[in-house]
Amino acid sequence: MPPIAFLECARCHAHVSAGTPQTVCPVCPEPPAGSLFVRYDLEHLRGSSARDVVARDSTGPWAGMWRYRAVLPDAAPVTLGEGWTPMLHSRRYSGVYVKEEGANPTGTFKARGLGMAVTMARHYGLRKLAVPSAGNAAGALAAYAAAAGIEAHIFMPLDVPFANYVEATAYGAKVVLVDGLISDCARMVQERKEQEGWFDISTLKEPFRVEGKKTMGYELVEQLGWEYPDAVFYPTGGGVGLIGMWKAFEEMEQLGWVKPGRRPKMIAVQAAGCAPVVRAYDEGAKTSQMWQNAATFASGLRVPKPYGDAIILDIVRESGGVAMAVSDEEITASINDWARNEGIFLCPEGASVTAAYDRLLGNGFLKASDRVVLFNTGAGLKYTDVTAEAMGLQRPGAKSKTA
Ligand SMILES: Cc1ncc(COP(=O)(O)O)c(C=O)c1O
Ligand SMILES: [Zn+2]
């Protein structure tokens, strides 16, 4: 595992030491301060022989996402078996692969980012972590904090999928349910963290969640035989995964692990009821505006203004991709479609990308022969309450019991 050379600000490019825990850039001339990216000296890993070692040497604590420890911070992993999730080939579309992130501990891809953030928190000796969450980050933080013996303080909307509340409580986290959105939760963490001695591990306000999520980029390229697909579809809330994958592509090209110049189109998918990145993309803006009255049952996409909006927009544009929104009705139809025809129970966020794929195939943006990776970011089973409601499904006899 390489030592961290420095942390680099995404906005002003200042170099900051990783010797002590960092949040956002301490020297940005004006707010909002830039997110910090981890930089290593990777020179000794150049070439395909180093790449082959990664693929060979992946057992014990180095299984899952830790097979990429050569490009991850030097710290003892707090692991529950995250990463190296299945890449499922669609039964109907020859170019389509589904990256099944529902197979992670806590049932979502959030395990990668929070597993890494908690690993580094333990490494730095932090004792109390706090996070505003749309739901699944809360469950993941609670699990990894329990495994590490660290306190977790969680703020999430009152109407998150019930599973998120149950799991966070079961793992022993201190949970506050907020009558509002993740932006209100973030404000509460911000207001109280100093007094309470909490370290804030909000999306893109510390450097290591991106490091965990970048393993999705390494993994999808390795699983496709160290080749890029033509497009990657990502359900975008805070955008950490999209940003992390792009960082992975950059690193892999520096390392000579993949042919440069053919990166995939990055397709950022949002819900029509909360689509700040899509609106900014359509308007040609550099950043997004706060989305009013955000509403969708794809709860992970209910982020009214992502902190990393400028980075997400840059990546989508640079890649030749697109930001697009789909309705809750399209999401529900796609859940049914993939469950019945492929045996895959998508989470609503995952179904937003399958619906988006249908649209981009229909309008000619993509060809059927294009190789694409669609991220199912979580297990459909975490959403049974909200998905049942979207489907108008009730337990037979439920009404008569209460009558
Ligand atoms: C299942 C699921 N998909 C997608 C997202 C959005 O992820 P990101 O914040 O990386 O954009 C979330 C965030 O909560 C989520 O829980
Ligand atoms: Zn800066």
XYZ file of N, CA, C and O and ligand atoms in Angstrom, residues 108-110 134 136 213 234-241 300-301 347 349 377-378 383, ligand 1:
100
model
N -25.561 -2.078 -0.193
C -25.353 -1.033 -1.200
C -23.871 -0.719 -1.367
O -23.045 -1.068 -0.531
N -23.590 0.028 -2.434
C -22.229 0.480 -2.756
C -21.670 1.443 -1.718
O -20.478 1.744 -1.728
N -22.537 1.957 -0.847
C -22.059 2.891 0.191
C -21.030 2.210 1.076
O -20.234 2.869 1.742
N -28.889 10.285 2.965
C -30.169 10.018 2.314
C -30.697 8.654 2.746
O -31.810 8.279 2.412
N -28.783 5.183 2.851
C -27.866 4.033 2.780
C -26.466 4.328 3.330
O -25.816 3.419 3.854
N -14.920 4.518 -3.204
C -15.797 4.373 -4.364
C -15.021 4.255 -5.667
O -15.518 3.720 -6.659
N -24.693 5.990 -14.115
C -24.561 6.105 -12.659
C -25.706 6.944 -12.081
O -25.904 8.096 -12.501
N -26.458 6.381 -11.113
C -27.524 7.160 -10.470
C -26.897 8.185 -9.530
O -26.237 7.817 -8.571
N -27.101 9.458 -9.834
C -26.304 10.509 -9.212
C -27.076 11.293 -8.163
O -28.063 11.963 -8.478
N -26.610 11.177 -6.926
C -27.120 12.018 -5.845
C -26.025 13.013 -5.524
O -25.924 14.082 -6.124
N -25.126 12.621 -4.597
C -23.964 13.451 -4.295
C -22.852 13.289 -5.324
O -21.953 14.119 -5.423
N -22.884 12.204 -6.085
C -21.949 12.023 -7.199
C -20.612 11.376 -6.850
O -19.717 11.298 -7.697
N -20.480 10.871 -5.618
C -19.176 10.340 -5.181
C -18.672 9.208 -6.077
O -17.488 9.148 -6.409
N -19.557 8.321 -6.463
C -19.147 7.171 -7.261
C -18.655 7.600 -8.638
O -17.638 7.107 -9.134
N -31.955 7.812 -2.528
C -30.547 8.177 -2.669
C -30.335 9.314 -3.655
O -29.256 9.912 -3.703
N -31.335 9.598 -4.462
C -31.209 10.669 -5.454
C -31.827 11.979 -4.961
O -31.857 12.972 -5.690
N -32.802 -1.682 -7.017
C -33.241 -0.600 -6.141
C -33.759 0.522 -7.045
O -33.446 0.545 -8.244
N -32.887 3.552 -7.407
C -31.799 4.312 -8.044
C -31.230 3.507 -9.219
O -30.942 4.054 -10.285
N -26.998 0.250 -7.715
C -26.203 0.665 -6.563
C -26.633 0.021 -5.244
O -25.930 0.138 -4.240
N -27.787 -0.650 -5.258
C -28.237 -1.269 -4.000
C -29.225 -2.394 -4.247
O -29.754 -2.565 -5.356
N -35.725 -1.712 -0.053
C -36.738 -0.685 -0.370
C -38.151 -1.242 -0.397
O -38.997 -0.683 -1.054
C -28.764 3.212 -3.640
C -28.153 4.541 -3.944
N -27.852 4.847 -5.214
C -27.286 6.026 -5.554
C -27.018 7.006 -4.597
C -26.331 8.263 -5.014
O -24.975 8.134 -4.741
P -23.916 9.286 -4.864
O -24.084 10.132 -3.649
O -22.578 8.647 -4.961
O -24.267 10.053 -6.111
C -27.310 6.732 -3.254
C -27.026 7.733 -2.209
O -27.546 7.715 -1.118
C -27.886 5.471 -2.913
O -28.167 5.152 -1.641
